[in-house]
Amino acid sequence: MSNDLFAPRIPQEVANRRPLADRLRPQTLAEVTGQEHLTGEDGVLRRMIESGSLGSMIFWGPPGTGKTTVARLLSGEAGLAFEQISAIFSGVADLKKVFEGARLRRMDGRQTLLFVDEIHRFNRAQQDSFLPVMEDGTVILVGATTENPSFELNAALLSRARVLTFKSHDDESLAELLKRAEATEEKALPLTPEARVSLLRMADGDGRAVLTLAEEIWRAAREGETFDTEGLTRIVQRRAPVYDKAQDGHYNLISALHKSVRGSDPDAALYYLARMFDAGEDPLYLGRRLVRMAVEDIGLADPQALVICNAAKDAYDYLGSPEGELALAQACVYLATAPKSNAVYTAFKAAMQAAKQNGSLLPPKHILNAPTKLMKGEGYGDGYRYDHDEPDAFSGQDYFPEKMGRQTFYDPPERGFERDIRKRLEWWAKLRKERNPR
């Protein structure tokens, strides 16, 4: 309390110069936009408050979706003390101090909502330190993370907290934020309708970003000036897409690219490839993933797919950026439009499983070499028939270990080049039965 008494007074004109995003922070949960599934009339958080019982939670979502704001409002509406720390700037000593303060409050009959920003940045031991104070009710933990909690947080912590997902703002909620900004500033944004749409796209689902961009536009605009899309891009220099090459954004987009190729949609595949190029992904990484798609999803339905992907990777290596990206785009379209088969992929997995399950079985002796008299005496090589000396260059011998018996792993579909392979296999199977009836 004494700190407030002696704190310097902030002049109103200075307070008004606070960033627009800070001035427009909602004052109640009902004012929060874009997260109605959590804060709306039937939202999870609204129901928790009405029940009078809050539990520990993990807020998971992209930047600028209101995680910090919602946590602060939640504590106010539930009548809890609010403490906030950031995992970036806090260590064990800071945690102990916060926990001790929460214990003292609890002795006075008041519970603490502890908001931990970037909670995934705490190491495993630091995350474990929250468990005792969560279990005895000293704090209600609300952790915020932009990363997938399943990968970044301890299982013990996750078992004691409910994960609530925050969504990126859609165009409608971003447009609502712009209207609030214009009402607060008492002036319209100097943008053409097309430029206004472009502004929403530049924000990339981030509410804080759209308000920051709006502020930049008002600062840059001269008297009576209105920006079109080109002028807007020149003024705000376009915000980079939300994409972390080592985290969820990376895995989400590569998954979308792979599944678009598998689903034979060249347009969607090109879009996600372009998204990753635009976000600064290493083109050689994308080249490697295209090679993987060639062998996993196209396989022998089109044997040229692997050749083309390797050639595209080499072309990029030779040309560099920006010309080399076109070779990767060409390979991407080729894969998406090629006939699909995972028959080799499936066969390889089945063969690996058989290899692990059957141990170190000796191959049949007739296909083993006999470089010594001892081995020849043991029957190595006896009865082997040289296929090129047989009719149709096919002996039809059994090559599997005797204890296993003949197996079938590879089952090519009636698609692409594998249609021809299937015909060959069927023909050889017919000859095998004729020449080795048993």
XYZ file of C-alpha atoms in Angstrom:
438
model
C 0.000 0.000 0.000
C 2.832 2.409 0.933
C 4.341 1.883 -2.513
C 1.144 3.273 -4.068
C 1.153 6.290 -1.719
C 4.640 7.369 -2.698
C 4.506 6.325 -6.356
C 4.896 9.271 -8.742
C 1.691 10.474 -10.326
C 1.572 9.912 -14.101
C 0.211 12.947 -15.969
C -2.900 12.163 -18.027
C -1.278 13.179 -21.306
C 1.554 10.683 -20.646
C -0.921 7.936 -19.735
C -2.739 8.566 -22.996
C 0.492 7.912 -24.886
C 0.471 4.284 -23.734
C 0.389 1.868 -26.680
C -3.053 1.511 -28.208
C -3.119 -2.225 -27.530
C -2.603 -1.543 -23.824
C -5.259 1.183 -23.672
C -7.798 -1.096 -25.358
C -7.367 -4.048 -23.020
C -10.827 -5.402 -22.096
C -12.048 -4.525 -18.616
C -14.350 -7.557 -18.292
C -14.424 -11.067 -19.719
C -17.528 -10.097 -21.688
C -15.438 -7.544 -23.621
C -12.887 -10.137 -24.756
C -13.203 -10.767 -28.476
C -12.194 -13.794 -30.493
C -12.368 -16.334 -27.633
C -16.116 -16.726 -27.186
C -15.731 -20.497 -26.750
C -13.950 -19.661 -23.461
C -15.292 -16.307 -22.325
C -18.779 -16.198 -23.873
C -22.050 -16.864 -22.091
C -21.631 -20.638 -22.466
C -17.839 -20.569 -22.383
C -15.741 -22.773 -20.135
C -14.331 -19.901 -18.089
C -17.737 -18.286 -17.599
C -19.085 -21.573 -16.257
C -16.111 -21.915 -13.881
C -16.725 -18.456 -12.425
C -20.439 -19.122 -12.010
C -19.693 -22.376 -10.198
C -17.409 -20.505 -7.787
C -14.597 -22.986 -8.350
C -11.505 -22.362 -10.450
C -8.861 -24.998 -11.127
C -5.342 -24.676 -12.496
C -5.187 -24.179 -16.250
C -2.800 -23.959 -19.169
C -3.696 -21.349 -21.785
C -2.344 -22.558 -25.127
C -2.499 -20.371 -28.208
C -0.691 -18.030 -30.606
C 0.625 -14.596 -29.560
C -1.872 -11.749 -29.321
C -4.941 -13.859 -28.541
C -5.549 -12.466 -25.044
C -4.041 -15.070 -22.714
C -2.562 -12.543 -20.264
C -5.634 -10.320 -20.342
C -8.022 -13.206 -19.716
C -5.955 -14.459 -16.777
C -6.009 -10.998 -15.159
C -9.757 -10.577 -15.694
C -10.374 -14.082 -14.395
C -8.671 -13.281 -11.098
C -10.713 -10.088 -10.750
C -14.067 -11.710 -11.422
C -13.258 -14.630 -9.110
C -12.014 -12.325 -6.320
C -8.479 -13.759 -6.306
C -5.163 -12.023 -5.739
C -3.232 -11.777 -9.018
C 0.478 -12.500 -9.350
C 2.299 -12.534 -12.668
C 5.763 -13.825 -13.537
C 7.517 -14.632 -16.791
C 9.528 -17.798 -17.227
C 11.984 -15.820 -19.351
C 13.029 -13.525 -16.491
C 12.330 -15.647 -13.401
C 14.329 -18.306 -11.590
C 14.005 -20.520 -8.526
C 14.487 -17.598 -6.097
C 11.653 -15.663 -7.755
C 9.355 -18.682 -7.559
C 10.077 -19.191 -3.856
C 9.278 -15.533 -3.182
C 5.963 -15.762 -5.089
C 5.006 -18.998 -3.322
C 5.750 -17.505 0.087
C 3.600 -14.453 -0.674
C 0.762 -16.744 -1.778
C 1.038 -18.758 1.467
C 0.762 -15.576 3.567
C -2.316 -14.484 1.607
C -3.875 -17.886 2.085
C -3.407 -17.579 5.855
C -5.411 -14.349 5.593
C -8.127 -16.248 3.707
C -7.371 -15.093 0.159
C -6.265 -17.384 -2.640
C -3.784 -16.382 -5.360
C -4.061 -16.805 -9.096
C -0.475 -17.132 -10.322
C -0.098 -16.333 -14.011
C 3.096 -17.715 -15.553
C 3.840 -16.390 -19.010
C 5.891 -18.597 -21.381
C 5.649 -21.442 -18.858
C 7.173 -23.871 -21.354
C 10.516 -22.078 -20.902
C 10.846 -23.399 -17.353
C 12.907 -26.575 -17.187
C 11.499 -29.841 -15.826
C 12.695 -29.262 -12.263
C 11.237 -25.741 -12.190
C 7.924 -27.035 -13.534
C 7.885 -29.667 -10.792
C 8.211 -26.933 -8.156
C 4.631 -25.838 -8.922
C 3.147 -29.213 -8.000
C 3.090 -28.883 -4.152
C 1.541 -25.377 -4.179
C -1.058 -26.480 -6.743
C -1.974 -29.569 -4.724
C -2.382 -27.804 -1.351
C -4.351 -24.916 -2.901
C -1.739 -22.226 -2.212
C -2.045 -21.055 -5.818
C -4.308 -21.557 -8.767
C -1.807 -21.813 -11.591
C -2.595 -20.336 -14.980
C 0.282 -20.962 -17.378
C 0.451 -19.439 -20.850
C 2.294 -21.046 -23.726
C 2.512 -20.716 -27.473
C 3.949 -24.240 -27.734
C 2.165 -27.581 -27.664
C 1.806 -28.465 -23.947
C 1.957 -32.179 -24.750
C 5.578 -31.757 -25.830
C 6.775 -28.906 -23.629
C 5.227 -29.476 -20.179
C 5.708 -32.212 -17.598
C 3.087 -34.932 -17.550
C 2.690 -34.384 -13.784
C 1.906 -30.697 -14.342
C -0.505 -31.437 -17.174
C -2.352 -34.002 -15.055
C -3.141 -31.258 -12.527
C -4.164 -28.545 -14.993
C -6.786 -28.241 -17.688
C -5.523 -27.167 -21.118
C -7.657 -24.447 -22.728
C -6.964 -23.560 -26.351
C -6.951 -19.929 -27.485
C -7.712 -19.413 -31.166
C -6.100 -16.997 -33.576
C -8.359 -14.017 -34.236
C -10.436 -14.361 -37.379
C -11.131 -11.398 -39.669
C -14.379 -10.641 -37.866
C -12.802 -10.282 -34.414
C -9.830 -8.322 -35.824
C -12.290 -5.971 -37.557
C -14.084 -5.506 -34.221
C -10.773 -4.528 -32.603
C -10.181 -1.939 -35.334
C -13.645 -0.459 -34.739
C -12.888 -0.131 -31.035
C -9.565 1.527 -31.881
C -11.297 4.034 -34.181
C -13.860 4.810 -31.488
C -11.104 5.369 -28.915
C -9.032 7.561 -31.257
C -12.215 9.254 -32.542
C -11.054 8.985 -36.156
C -11.225 6.438 -38.957
C -8.213 4.612 -40.275
C -7.071 6.306 -43.512
C -7.349 3.145 -45.606
C -9.219 2.110 -48.721
C -11.550 -0.905 -48.237
C -9.020 -3.140 -50.014
C -6.170 -1.877 -47.824
C -8.255 -2.506 -44.721
C -8.648 -6.156 -45.774
C -4.885 -6.352 -46.367
C -4.261 -4.964 -42.888
C -6.311 -7.767 -41.342
C -4.267 -10.332 -43.259
C -0.984 -8.735 -42.184
C -2.037 -9.098 -38.546
C -2.066 -12.877 -39.073
C -4.625 -13.549 -36.335
C -2.775 -11.458 -33.719
C -4.984 -8.898 -31.962
C -2.040 -6.995 -30.501
C -0.453 -6.798 -33.939
C -3.518 -5.356 -35.686
C -3.706 -2.546 -33.102
C 0.019 -1.850 -33.349
C -0.235 -1.693 -37.139
C -3.221 0.650 -36.876
C -1.182 2.928 -34.626
C 1.642 2.974 -37.184
C -0.793 3.984 -39.918
C -2.179 6.919 -37.920
C 1.356 8.100 -37.166
C 2.392 7.927 -40.824
C -0.706 9.480 -42.444
C -0.516 13.117 -43.510
C -3.512 15.434 -43.515
C -6.197 14.090 -45.865
C -4.058 11.119 -46.985
C -5.609 7.678 -47.603
C -3.484 4.597 -48.174
C -4.271 1.956 -50.771
C -2.857 -1.589 -50.468
C 0.478 -0.628 -52.007
C 0.809 2.408 -49.775
C -0.083 0.358 -46.710
C 2.606 -2.216 -47.510
C 5.158 0.575 -47.960
C 4.253 2.222 -44.642
C 4.047 -0.765 -42.315
C 6.671 -2.887 -44.090
C 4.461 -5.973 -43.641
C 4.650 -8.063 -40.489
C 6.335 -11.483 -40.840
C 4.078 -14.545 -40.653
C 3.742 -16.284 -37.293
C 6.051 -19.227 -37.797
C 8.701 -20.791 -35.617
C 10.922 -23.092 -37.627
C 11.593 -25.298 -34.612
C 8.108 -25.510 -33.137
C 4.406 -25.986 -33.872
C 4.133 -23.589 -36.822
C 6.835 -25.566 -38.599
C 5.263 -28.961 -37.939
C 1.747 -27.786 -38.771
C 2.749 -26.471 -42.182
C 4.954 -29.396 -43.187
C 2.112 -31.713 -42.164
C -0.315 -29.693 -44.295
C 2.109 -29.803 -47.245
C 2.623 -33.561 -46.959
C -1.097 -34.316 -46.688
C -1.924 -32.022 -49.623
C 0.572 -33.907 -51.788
C -0.809 -37.244 -50.584
C -4.325 -35.997 -51.330
C -3.355 -35.113 -54.943
C -4.120 -31.397 -54.513
C -1.316 -29.482 -56.299
C -2.843 -26.076 -55.527
C -2.966 -26.629 -51.760
C 0.488 -28.225 -51.847
C 1.931 -25.185 -53.643
C 0.231 -22.852 -51.171
C 1.803 -24.530 -48.133
C 5.172 -24.772 -49.871
C 4.961 -21.024 -50.571
C 3.954 -20.341 -46.945
C 7.085 -22.095 -45.739
C 9.329 -20.323 -48.258
C 7.771 -17.001 -47.238
C 8.422 -17.728 -43.560
C 12.116 -18.383 -44.191
C 12.192 -22.172 -44.065
C 15.416 -23.775 -45.314
C 14.671 -24.832 -48.935
C 16.964 -27.845 -48.608
C 14.857 -29.060 -45.685
C 11.820 -28.835 -47.966
C 13.757 -30.676 -50.665
C 14.440 -33.511 -48.229
C 10.768 -33.685 -47.260
C 9.744 -33.879 -50.928
C 12.129 -36.818 -51.386
C 10.471 -38.500 -48.409
C 7.025 -37.948 -49.948
C 8.255 -39.465 -53.208
C 9.235 -42.727 -51.537
C 6.388 -42.868 -48.995
C 3.345 -41.773 -50.977
C 4.182 -42.245 -54.656
C 6.685 -45.086 -54.516
C 6.762 -47.337 -57.560
C 3.447 -46.058 -58.867
C 5.740 -43.526 -60.573
C 9.442 -44.398 -60.210
C 10.348 -41.019 -61.756
C 9.040 -39.186 -58.678
C 12.168 -39.934 -56.650
C 14.416 -39.057 -59.601
C 12.652 -35.714 -60.096
C 12.783 -34.812 -56.387
C 16.490 -35.551 -56.186
C 17.033 -33.535 -59.359
C 15.041 -30.621 -57.863
C 17.134 -30.735 -54.695
C 20.321 -30.704 -56.796
C 18.944 -27.876 -58.939
C 18.303 -25.768 -55.859
C 21.800 -26.560 -54.595
C 23.170 -25.421 -57.959
C 21.018 -22.318 -58.514
C 20.441 -21.120 -54.959
C 17.717 -18.594 -54.092
C 15.487 -17.263 -55.518
C 15.703 -19.246 -58.794
C 16.144 -22.650 -57.140
C 12.803 -22.542 -55.357
C 11.051 -23.021 -58.694
C 12.663 -26.461 -59.088
C 11.267 -27.495 -55.690
C 7.856 -26.118 -56.644
C 7.962 -28.181 -59.859
C 8.802 -31.331 -57.895
C 5.974 -30.552 -55.448
C 3.414 -30.288 -58.272
C 4.767 -33.477 -59.876
C 4.305 -35.390 -56.623
C 0.797 -34.035 -56.055
C -0.291 -35.023 -59.575
C 1.455 -38.423 -59.648
C -0.390 -41.722 -59.050
C -0.172 -42.639 -55.378
C 1.011 -45.834 -53.729
C 2.301 -46.635 -50.261
C 2.725 -50.311 -51.148
C 6.536 -50.290 -50.771
C 6.257 -48.261 -47.551
C 3.746 -50.749 -46.125
C 5.761 -53.741 -47.343
C 8.946 -52.406 -45.756
C 7.238 -51.927 -42.378
C 5.838 -55.466 -42.540
C 9.234 -56.885 -43.488
C 10.891 -55.015 -40.592
C 8.329 -56.447 -38.197
C 8.910 -59.973 -39.538
C 12.670 -59.524 -39.212
C 12.323 -58.516 -35.547
C 9.815 -61.228 -34.684
C 11.563 -64.205 -36.307
C 15.076 -63.735 -34.946
C 18.257 -64.874 -36.711
C 16.872 -67.594 -38.964
C 19.325 -69.164 -41.398
C 18.421 -68.639 -45.074
C 17.723 -71.885 -46.969
C 21.001 -73.684 -47.659
C 20.490 -73.857 -51.408
C 20.989 -70.068 -51.720
C 24.085 -69.954 -49.486
C 27.592 -69.896 -50.953
C 29.994 -72.737 -50.096
C 33.528 -71.279 -50.209
C 34.971 -74.129 -48.042
C 34.805 -77.939 -48.214
C 33.206 -78.010 -44.754
C 30.385 -75.762 -45.883
C 29.945 -77.754 -49.090
C 29.756 -80.887 -46.950
C 27.026 -79.236 -44.874
C 24.915 -78.865 -47.996
C 25.478 -75.167 -48.633
C 24.600 -74.374 -52.231
C 23.072 -77.799 -52.949
C 20.214 -77.627 -55.409
C 20.615 -73.963 -56.287
C 19.281 -73.205 -59.755
C 20.796 -70.280 -61.633
C 17.787 -68.263 -62.787
C 19.355 -67.140 -66.056
C 19.697 -70.762 -67.116
C 15.989 -71.440 -66.492
C 13.100 -70.863 -68.936
C 11.940 -67.234 -68.767
C 14.982 -66.567 -66.498
C 12.874 -67.704 -63.553
C 13.476 -70.773 -61.375
C 10.643 -70.251 -58.902
C 12.724 -71.378 -55.921
C 11.770 -70.484 -52.351
C 14.163 -68.000 -50.777
C 12.645 -67.610 -47.295
C 14.003 -69.450 -44.227
C 12.280 -72.825 -43.952
C 10.848 -72.058 -40.496
C 9.143 -68.953 -41.818
C 7.684 -70.285 -44.997
C 6.865 -68.039 -47.917
C 5.644 -64.537 -46.991
C 3.965 -61.735 -48.948
C 4.769 -58.160 -47.950
C 4.525 -56.210 -51.198
C 1.047 -55.885 -52.713
C 1.160 -53.325 -55.549
C -2.119 -51.617 -56.451
C -3.634 -51.348 -59.911
C -2.320 -47.785 -60.324
C 0.416 -46.172 -62.345
C 3.552 -48.158 -63.098
C 2.712 -50.630 -60.320
C -0.079 -52.017 -62.519
C 2.695 -53.503 -64.688
C 4.622 -54.703 -61.646
C 1.518 -56.477 -60.380
C 1.131 -58.310 -63.688
C 4.739 -59.517 -63.453
C 4.272 -60.729 -59.878
C 1.091 -62.587 -60.794
C 2.846 -64.225 -63.723
C 5.814 -65.271 -61.556
C 3.423 -66.618 -58.891
C 1.754 -68.742 -61.570
C 5.128 -70.092 -62.778
C 6.238 -70.752 -59.188
C 3.223 -73.000 -58.601
C 3.778 -74.857 -61.874
C 7.494 -75.447 -61.299
C 7.450 -76.160 -57.571
C 4.155 -77.884 -56.838
C 3.934 -78.618 -53.068
